[in-house]
Amino acid sequence: MTPFKSAALGRIKPSPTIAVTQKARELKAAGRDVIGLGAGEPDFDTPDNIKEAAVRAIAEGKTKYTDVDGIPELKAAICAKFKRENGLDYVPAQVNVSPGGKAVIYNAFMATLNTGDEVIVPAPYWVSYPDIALLADATPVIVQTRAEDGYKLKAPDLEAAITPRTRWVVLNSPSNPTGAAYSAADLKPLADVLMRHPHVMVLTDDMYEHLVYDDFQFATIAAVEPGLYERTLTMNGVSKAYAMTGWRIGYAAGPQWLIKGMAGIMSQSTTNACSIAQYASVEALNGPQDFLPTRNAVFKERRDLVVSMLNQAKGLMCPTPEGAFYVYPSCAGAIGLTAPSGAVIGNDEDFARELLESEGVAVVHGAAFGSSPAFRISYATATATLEDACARIQRFCAALR
Ligand SMILES: Cc1ncc(COP(=O)(O)O)c(C=O)c1O
């Protein structure tokens, strides 16, 4: 039959980061020597105590439908986490558990947005924010940040983007793709702007909270400005910190009217997140946290290696980010040059393609994250592999004419 599709599907594009990972996998399968630096997941395994909690849940028959937006045990663990780590008081009726952090955002936007509503998204952004807003038929309003500001949104730029149609502002710290993280002092001026616009909600995506380096103090906006508590959805998850990307558990806390709306969307779409993964997540949040600093020490060492090696590559400039496992070097110095294949590098997509062609290193071009010319490297990969990849990038840059 003739294929057909919804207008909603027509508004979005497939995830470019997944596309790069796929392309690298295909080239590898075809026998090419390829290093993929596109993946957005830790290369560590889920800790054993968490796996064992899942096995126990299966053995105990905790394998049935649960409450739509989360089991009471996990909601209690989430409330305790917010209190312990963020100084935020929530009760279980203010908590949502969804099948992944991405689903939290989807449920929140689906529950609140209508045609023409605006969602402010600072760029470079995680690729899903604008597209989930588009699925809900809202309009993403992209606000550029600057490398010299560490890719952090500044108060005057936020103020200028707010209109009567603004429904949400998205904050993400530490950031995917830049690794930039907002201190309490960075957040305060943004909170001051938002206090002047009481019709705007804040979605703060704190997914990489635990991945910060050099004694950086993580901060989240509802704690920095209690006046925003009623207007903030504080989102987090187990995917990155606990190396649980495949388990699909994300969570958030916010006003009860919103949490109720999100459960309404879930009740007619996914129903609950996986029961077994929910019990495993109780262990993740309540169990020992001592593996985090050990893993962070490895991530920090890799970040320092990658930043240093990229800054020695001709035409690249790489800021040192505070967190996550990404760096976002500018490749402005390579634009207009000719690659070994004879192709002229006109933009960051050309840069990424030529780099993959001539040196077999897969990175994600900056245009995918709304900010060019740059590219994203994920350093959640073995240190020796990163060293090899950065040496290849240096060689590629040196060969540009
Ligand atoms: C900033 C950010 N938020 C949310 C997510 C989604 O997390 P999950 O895998 O739990 O859906 C990701 C995953 O890449 C991310 O980078």
Coordinates of C-alpha atoms and ligand atoms in Angstrom, one line a residue:
M1 CA 0.0 0.0 0.0
T2 CA 1.0 3.6 -0.2
P3 CA 3.0 4.6 2.9
F4 CA 1.5 7.4 5.0
K5 CA 2.6 9.3 8.0
S6 CA 1.4 11.8 10.6
A7 CA 2.1 15.5 10.5
A8 CA 3.8 15.0 13.9
L9 CA 6.3 12.5 12.4
G10 CA 6.9 14.9 9.5
R11 CA 8.0 17.6 11.9
I12 CA 10.9 15.6 13.4
K13 CA 14.1 14.1 12.3
P14 CA 15.8 10.8 13.4
S15 CA 18.3 11.3 16.2
P16 CA 21.6 12.3 14.5
T17 CA 23.6 10.9 17.4
I18 CA 22.1 7.5 16.9
A19 CA 22.7 7.8 13.1
V20 CA 26.4 8.5 13.7
T21 CA 26.7 5.5 16.0
Q22 CA 24.9 3.3 13.4
K23 CA 27.2 4.6 10.6
A24 CA 30.4 3.8 12.6
R25 CA 29.0 0.3 13.4
E26 CA 28.3 -0.3 9.7
L27 CA 31.8 0.8 8.6
K28 CA 33.3 -1.5 11.3
A29 CA 31.3 -4.4 10.1
A30 CA 32.6 -3.8 6.6
G31 CA 36.1 -4.2 7.9
R32 CA 37.1 -0.5 8.3
D33 CA 39.3 0.5 11.3
V34 CA 36.8 2.9 12.9
I35 CA 36.7 4.6 16.4
G36 CA 33.2 5.7 17.3
L37 CA 33.1 8.7 19.6
G38 CA 29.4 9.3 19.1
A39 CA 27.7 7.3 21.8
G40 CA 26.1 9.0 24.7
E41 CA 26.5 6.3 27.3
P42 CA 29.1 5.3 29.9
D43 CA 31.4 2.4 28.9
F44 CA 31.2 1.1 32.5
D45 CA 28.8 -1.7 33.5
T46 CA 25.8 -1.4 35.8
P47 CA 27.0 -2.0 39.4
D48 CA 26.4 -5.6 40.7
N49 CA 24.3 -4.6 43.7
I50 CA 21.8 -3.0 41.2
K51 CA 21.8 -6.1 39.0
E52 CA 21.2 -8.3 42.0
A53 CA 18.2 -6.2 43.1
A54 CA 16.7 -6.8 39.6
V55 CA 17.3 -10.5 39.9
R56 CA 15.6 -10.5 43.3
A57 CA 12.6 -8.6 41.9
I58 CA 12.2 -11.3 39.2
A59 CA 12.5 -14.1 41.8
E60 CA 9.9 -12.5 44.0
G61 CA 7.5 -12.1 41.2
K62 CA 7.6 -8.3 41.0
T63 CA 6.9 -8.7 37.3
K64 CA 3.4 -7.3 37.0
Y65 CA 1.9 -3.8 36.1
T66 CA 2.7 -1.2 38.7
D67 CA 1.2 2.1 39.6
V68 CA 1.3 4.1 36.3
D69 CA 3.9 6.7 37.3
G70 CA 6.0 4.7 39.7
I71 CA 6.1 2.2 42.6
P72 CA 5.8 3.7 46.1
E73 CA 9.3 2.4 47.0
L74 CA 11.0 4.2 44.1
K75 CA 9.0 7.4 44.7
A76 CA 10.1 7.3 48.3
A77 CA 13.8 6.7 47.2
I78 CA 13.5 9.7 44.8
C79 CA 12.1 12.0 47.5
A80 CA 15.0 11.0 49.8
K81 CA 17.5 11.6 47.0
F82 CA 16.1 15.1 46.3
K83 CA 16.3 15.9 50.0
R84 CA 19.7 14.4 50.6
E85 CA 21.5 15.7 47.5
N86 CA 19.6 18.8 46.5
G87 CA 17.9 20.1 49.6
L88 CA 14.5 19.9 47.9
D89 CA 11.4 18.7 49.7
Y90 CA 9.0 16.6 47.6
V91 CA 6.2 14.2 48.5
P92 CA 5.5 11.1 46.4
A93 CA 2.5 12.7 44.7
Q94 CA 4.9 15.2 43.2
V95 CA 7.1 12.5 41.7
N96 CA 6.9 10.9 38.2
V97 CA 8.8 7.8 37.1
S98 CA 8.9 7.3 33.3
P99 CA 10.6 4.8 31.0
G100 CA 13.7 6.9 30.7
G101 CA 14.6 10.5 31.0
K102 CA 13.5 11.2 27.5
A103 CA 10.1 9.9 28.3
V104 CA 9.8 12.3 31.3
I105 CA 10.3 15.2 28.9
Y106 CA 7.9 13.7 26.3
N107 CA 5.2 13.2 29.0
A108 CA 5.7 16.7 30.4
F109 CA 5.5 18.4 27.0
M110 CA 2.6 16.2 25.8
A111 CA 0.7 17.1 29.0
T112 CA 1.2 20.8 28.7
L113 CA 1.8 22.1 25.2
N114 CA -0.5 23.2 22.4
T115 CA -0.1 24.5 18.9
G116 CA 2.0 27.7 18.9
D117 CA 3.2 27.4 22.4
E118 CA 6.9 28.2 22.7
V119 CA 9.7 26.3 24.4
I120 CA 13.0 28.1 24.9
V121 CA 16.0 25.8 24.3
P122 CA 19.5 27.2 24.7
A123 CA 22.0 25.9 22.0
P124 CA 24.0 23.8 21.7
Y125 CA 21.2 21.6 22.9
W126 CA 20.5 17.9 23.5
V127 CA 18.9 16.9 20.2
S128 CA 15.6 15.7 21.7
Y129 CA 14.4 18.9 23.3
P130 CA 13.3 20.7 20.1
D131 CA 12.0 17.6 18.5
I132 CA 9.8 16.6 21.4
A133 CA 8.4 20.1 21.5
L134 CA 7.7 19.7 17.8
L135 CA 6.0 16.4 18.3
A136 CA 3.6 18.3 20.7
D137 CA 3.1 20.9 17.9
A138 CA 4.9 23.6 19.9
T139 CA 7.6 25.9 18.6
P140 CA 11.2 25.6 19.8
V141 CA 12.8 29.0 20.3
I142 CA 16.5 28.4 20.0
V143 CA 18.8 30.8 22.0
Q144 CA 22.5 30.7 21.1
T145 CA 25.1 30.6 23.8
R146 CA 28.7 31.5 23.3
A147 CA 31.9 29.5 23.7
E148 CA 33.4 32.5 25.5
D149 CA 30.6 32.2 28.1
G150 CA 31.4 28.5 28.5
Y151 CA 28.3 27.7 26.4
K152 CA 26.1 28.9 29.3
L153 CA 22.8 30.9 28.8
K154 CA 23.1 34.5 29.9
A155 CA 20.2 36.4 31.6
P156 CA 19.8 39.1 28.9
D157 CA 19.5 36.4 26.2
L158 CA 16.9 34.5 28.2
E159 CA 14.9 37.7 28.9
A160 CA 14.9 38.6 25.2
A161 CA 13.6 35.2 24.2
I162 CA 10.5 35.2 26.6
T163 CA 7.2 36.1 25.0
P164 CA 3.6 35.7 26.2
R165 CA 3.5 32.3 24.4
T166 CA 6.5 30.9 26.3
R167 CA 5.5 27.9 28.3
W168 CA 8.8 26.3 29.1
V169 CA 12.5 27.1 29.4
V170 CA 14.8 24.1 29.2
L171 CA 18.0 24.1 31.3
N172 CA 20.5 21.2 31.1
S173 CA 23.5 21.0 33.4
P174 CA 25.9 19.4 33.0
S175 CA 25.1 19.7 29.3
N176 CA 24.9 17.3 26.5
P177 CA 26.7 18.2 24.2
T178 CA 29.1 20.7 25.7
G179 CA 29.7 19.3 29.3
A180 CA 29.1 22.9 30.6
A181 CA 27.6 23.0 34.1
Y182 CA 25.9 25.9 35.9
S183 CA 27.1 26.9 39.4
A184 CA 24.6 28.4 41.8
A185 CA 26.0 31.8 40.8
D186 CA 25.4 31.1 37.1
L187 CA 21.8 30.1 37.8
K188 CA 20.8 33.0 40.1
P189 CA 20.6 35.7 37.3
L190 CA 18.5 33.3 35.2
A191 CA 16.2 32.7 38.2
D192 CA 15.9 36.4 38.7
V193 CA 14.7 36.8 35.1
L194 CA 12.2 33.9 35.5
M195 CA 10.8 35.4 38.7
R196 CA 9.7 38.3 36.6
H197 CA 7.8 36.0 34.2
P198 CA 5.4 34.0 36.3
H199 CA 3.8 32.3 33.2
V200 CA 7.0 30.3 32.4
M201 CA 7.7 26.8 33.6
V202 CA 11.3 25.5 33.9
L203 CA 12.4 22.0 32.9
T204 CA 15.8 21.4 34.5
D205 CA 17.5 18.3 33.1
D206 CA 19.9 17.2 35.7
M207 CA 20.7 13.8 34.1
Y208 CA 24.5 14.3 34.5
E209 CA 24.4 15.7 38.0
H210 CA 26.8 13.1 39.4
L211 CA 29.4 13.5 36.6
V212 CA 31.2 16.7 37.6
Y213 CA 35.0 17.2 38.1
D214 CA 37.5 19.4 39.8
D215 CA 35.3 19.9 42.9
F216 CA 32.6 21.6 40.9
Q217 CA 29.5 22.1 43.1
F218 CA 26.4 20.9 41.3
A219 CA 23.3 23.2 41.7
T220 CA 19.7 23.0 40.5
I221 CA 17.4 25.9 40.0
A222 CA 14.5 25.1 42.4
A223 CA 17.0 25.0 45.2
V224 CA 18.9 28.1 44.1
E225 CA 15.6 30.1 43.9
P226 CA 12.9 28.6 46.1
G227 CA 10.5 31.1 44.5
L228 CA 10.6 28.9 41.4
Y229 CA 9.9 25.6 43.2
E230 CA 6.2 25.6 42.1
R231 CA 7.2 26.2 38.5
T232 CA 10.0 23.8 38.1
L233 CA 10.1 20.2 36.9
T234 CA 13.4 18.8 38.3
M235 CA 14.3 15.9 36.1
N236 CA 16.9 13.2 36.6
G237 CA 17.5 9.5 36.0
V238 CA 19.6 6.5 36.6
S239 CA 20.9 6.2 33.0
K240 CA 24.2 8.0 33.1
A241 CA 25.3 8.0 36.8
Y242 CA 24.5 4.4 37.4
A243 CA 25.4 3.2 33.8
M244 CA 21.8 2.0 33.3
T245 CA 20.9 3.4 29.9
G246 CA 19.3 0.1 28.8
W247 CA 17.1 -0.2 31.9
R248 CA 14.9 2.8 30.9
I249 CA 14.2 4.7 34.1
G250 CA 14.0 8.4 34.4
Y251 CA 12.2 10.5 37.0
A252 CA 11.2 14.0 37.9
A253 CA 9.5 16.0 40.6
G254 CA 7.3 19.1 40.3
P255 CA 3.9 20.5 40.9
Q256 CA 1.1 18.0 41.5
W257 CA -1.1 19.3 38.6
L258 CA 1.8 18.6 36.2
I259 CA 2.6 15.2 37.6
K260 CA -1.0 14.2 37.4
G261 CA -1.1 15.3 33.7
M262 CA 2.0 13.3 32.9
A263 CA 0.5 10.2 34.5
G264 CA -2.6 10.8 32.3
I265 CA -0.4 10.7 29.2
M266 CA 1.4 7.5 30.4
S267 CA -1.9 5.8 31.2
Q268 CA -2.8 5.9 27.5
S269 CA 0.7 5.3 26.0
T270 CA 3.4 3.3 27.8
T271 CA 1.7 2.6 31.1
N272 CA 4.4 2.1 33.8
A273 CA 8.1 1.8 33.4
C274 CA 9.5 -1.7 33.6
S275 CA 8.7 -3.1 37.1
I276 CA 12.1 -4.9 37.4
A277 CA 14.0 -1.8 36.4
Q278 CA 12.1 0.2 39.0
Y279 CA 13.1 -2.1 41.8
A280 CA 16.7 -2.0 40.5
S281 CA 16.5 1.8 40.6
V282 CA 15.5 1.8 44.3
E283 CA 18.8 0.0 44.9
A284 CA 20.7 2.5 42.7
L285 CA 19.4 5.5 44.7
N286 CA 19.4 3.9 48.2
G287 CA 22.5 1.7 47.8
P288 CA 26.2 2.5 48.1
Q289 CA 27.3 5.5 46.0
D290 CA 31.1 5.0 46.5
F291 CA 31.7 3.8 43.0
L292 CA 30.8 7.3 41.7
P293 CA 34.1 9.1 42.7
T294 CA 36.1 6.2 41.4
R295 CA 34.5 6.4 38.0
N296 CA 34.6 10.2 38.0
A297 CA 38.4 10.1 38.5
V298 CA 38.6 8.0 35.3
F299 CA 36.3 10.4 33.4
K300 CA 38.3 13.4 34.5
E301 CA 41.6 11.9 33.4
R302 CA 40.0 11.2 30.0
R303 CA 38.6 14.7 29.7
D304 CA 41.9 16.3 30.5
L305 CA 43.7 14.1 27.9
V306 CA 41.1 14.8 25.2
V307 CA 41.0 18.6 25.8
S308 CA 44.8 18.8 25.8
M309 CA 45.2 16.7 22.6
L310 CA 42.4 18.6 20.7
N311 CA 43.9 21.9 21.6
Q312 CA 47.1 20.8 20.0
A313 CA 45.3 20.0 16.7
K314 CA 45.6 22.7 14.1
G315 CA 42.4 24.8 13.7
L316 CA 40.6 23.4 16.8
M317 CA 39.7 25.2 20.0
C318 CA 38.4 23.1 22.9
P319 CA 37.0 24.6 26.1
T320 CA 37.4 22.5 29.3
P321 CA 33.9 21.5 30.5
E322 CA 32.9 21.0 34.1
G323 CA 31.0 17.8 33.7
A324 CA 29.2 15.0 31.7
F325 CA 31.4 13.0 29.3
Y326 CA 31.5 15.3 26.3
V327 CA 33.7 17.9 24.8
Y328 CA 32.6 20.4 22.2
P329 CA 35.5 21.8 20.2
S330 CA 35.1 24.5 17.7
C331 CA 36.4 23.7 14.2
A332 CA 36.2 27.2 12.9
G333 CA 39.9 27.1 12.0
A334 CA 39.3 24.2 9.6
I335 CA 36.4 25.8 7.6
G336 CA 37.4 26.7 4.0
L337 CA 40.4 24.2 4.0
T338 CA 40.7 21.2 1.7
A339 CA 40.7 17.7 3.0
P340 CA 43.0 14.9 1.8
S341 CA 40.1 13.6 -0.4
G342 CA 40.1 17.0 -2.3
A343 CA 36.8 18.1 -0.7
V344 CA 36.5 21.6 0.7
I345 CA 35.4 21.7 4.3
G346 CA 32.4 24.1 4.1
N347 CA 30.8 23.4 7.5
D348 CA 31.0 21.0 10.5
E349 CA 29.1 18.3 8.8
D350 CA 31.8 18.2 6.0
F351 CA 34.5 18.2 8.8
A352 CA 32.9 15.1 10.5
R353 CA 32.4 13.3 7.2
E354 CA 36.0 13.9 6.0
L355 CA 37.4 12.9 9.4
L356 CA 35.5 9.6 9.3
E357 CA 36.6 9.0 5.6
S358 CA 40.2 9.8 6.0
E359 CA 41.0 8.7 9.7
G360 CA 38.0 6.5 10.7
V361 CA 37.0 8.7 13.6
A362 CA 33.2 9.1 14.1
V363 CA 32.1 12.3 15.9
V364 CA 28.8 14.2 15.8
H365 CA 28.8 17.5 13.9
G366 CA 27.7 20.6 15.8
A367 CA 24.8 21.5 13.5
A368 CA 23.0 18.5 15.0
F369 CA 23.0 20.3 18.3
G370 CA 22.1 23.7 16.8
S371 CA 25.5 25.4 17.1
S372 CA 28.2 25.5 14.5
P373 CA 31.0 25.1 13.4
A374 CA 31.9 22.5 16.1
F375 CA 31.6 18.9 16.9
R376 CA 30.9 16.7 19.9
I377 CA 33.2 14.0 21.2
S378 CA 32.0 11.5 23.8
Y379 CA 34.9 10.4 26.0
A380 CA 33.0 7.5 27.5
T381 CA 35.5 5.2 25.8
A382 CA 38.7 3.4 26.9
T383 CA 41.6 5.9 27.5
A384 CA 43.9 4.2 25.0
T385 CA 41.2 4.4 22.3
L386 CA 40.8 8.1 23.0
E387 CA 44.5 8.7 22.7
D388 CA 44.5 6.9 19.4
A389 CA 41.4 8.9 18.2
C390 CA 42.8 12.3 19.2
A391 CA 46.1 11.5 17.5
R392 CA 44.1 10.7 14.3
I393 CA 42.2 14.0 14.6
Q394 CA 45.5 15.8 15.0
R395 CA 46.9 14.1 11.9
F396 CA 43.7 14.9 10.0
C397 CA 43.8 18.6 11.0
A398 CA 47.5 18.8 10.1
A399 CA 46.7 17.4 6.6
L400 CA 44.1 20.1 5.8
R401 CA 45.4 22.6 3.2
Ligands
LIG1 C1 20.8 15.7 28.6 C2 20.1 14.4 28.5 N1 18.9 14.3 29.0 C3 18.2 13.1 28.9 C4 18.7 12.0 28.3 C5 17.9 10.8 28.2 O1 18.2 9.8 29.1 P1 17.4 8.4 29.1 O2 18.4 7.5 28.4 O3 17.2 8.1 30.5 O4 16.2 8.6 28.3 C6 20.0 12.1 27.8 C7 20.6 10.9 27.0 O5 21.4 11.0 26.2 C8 20.7 13.3 27.8 O6 21.9 13.4 27.3

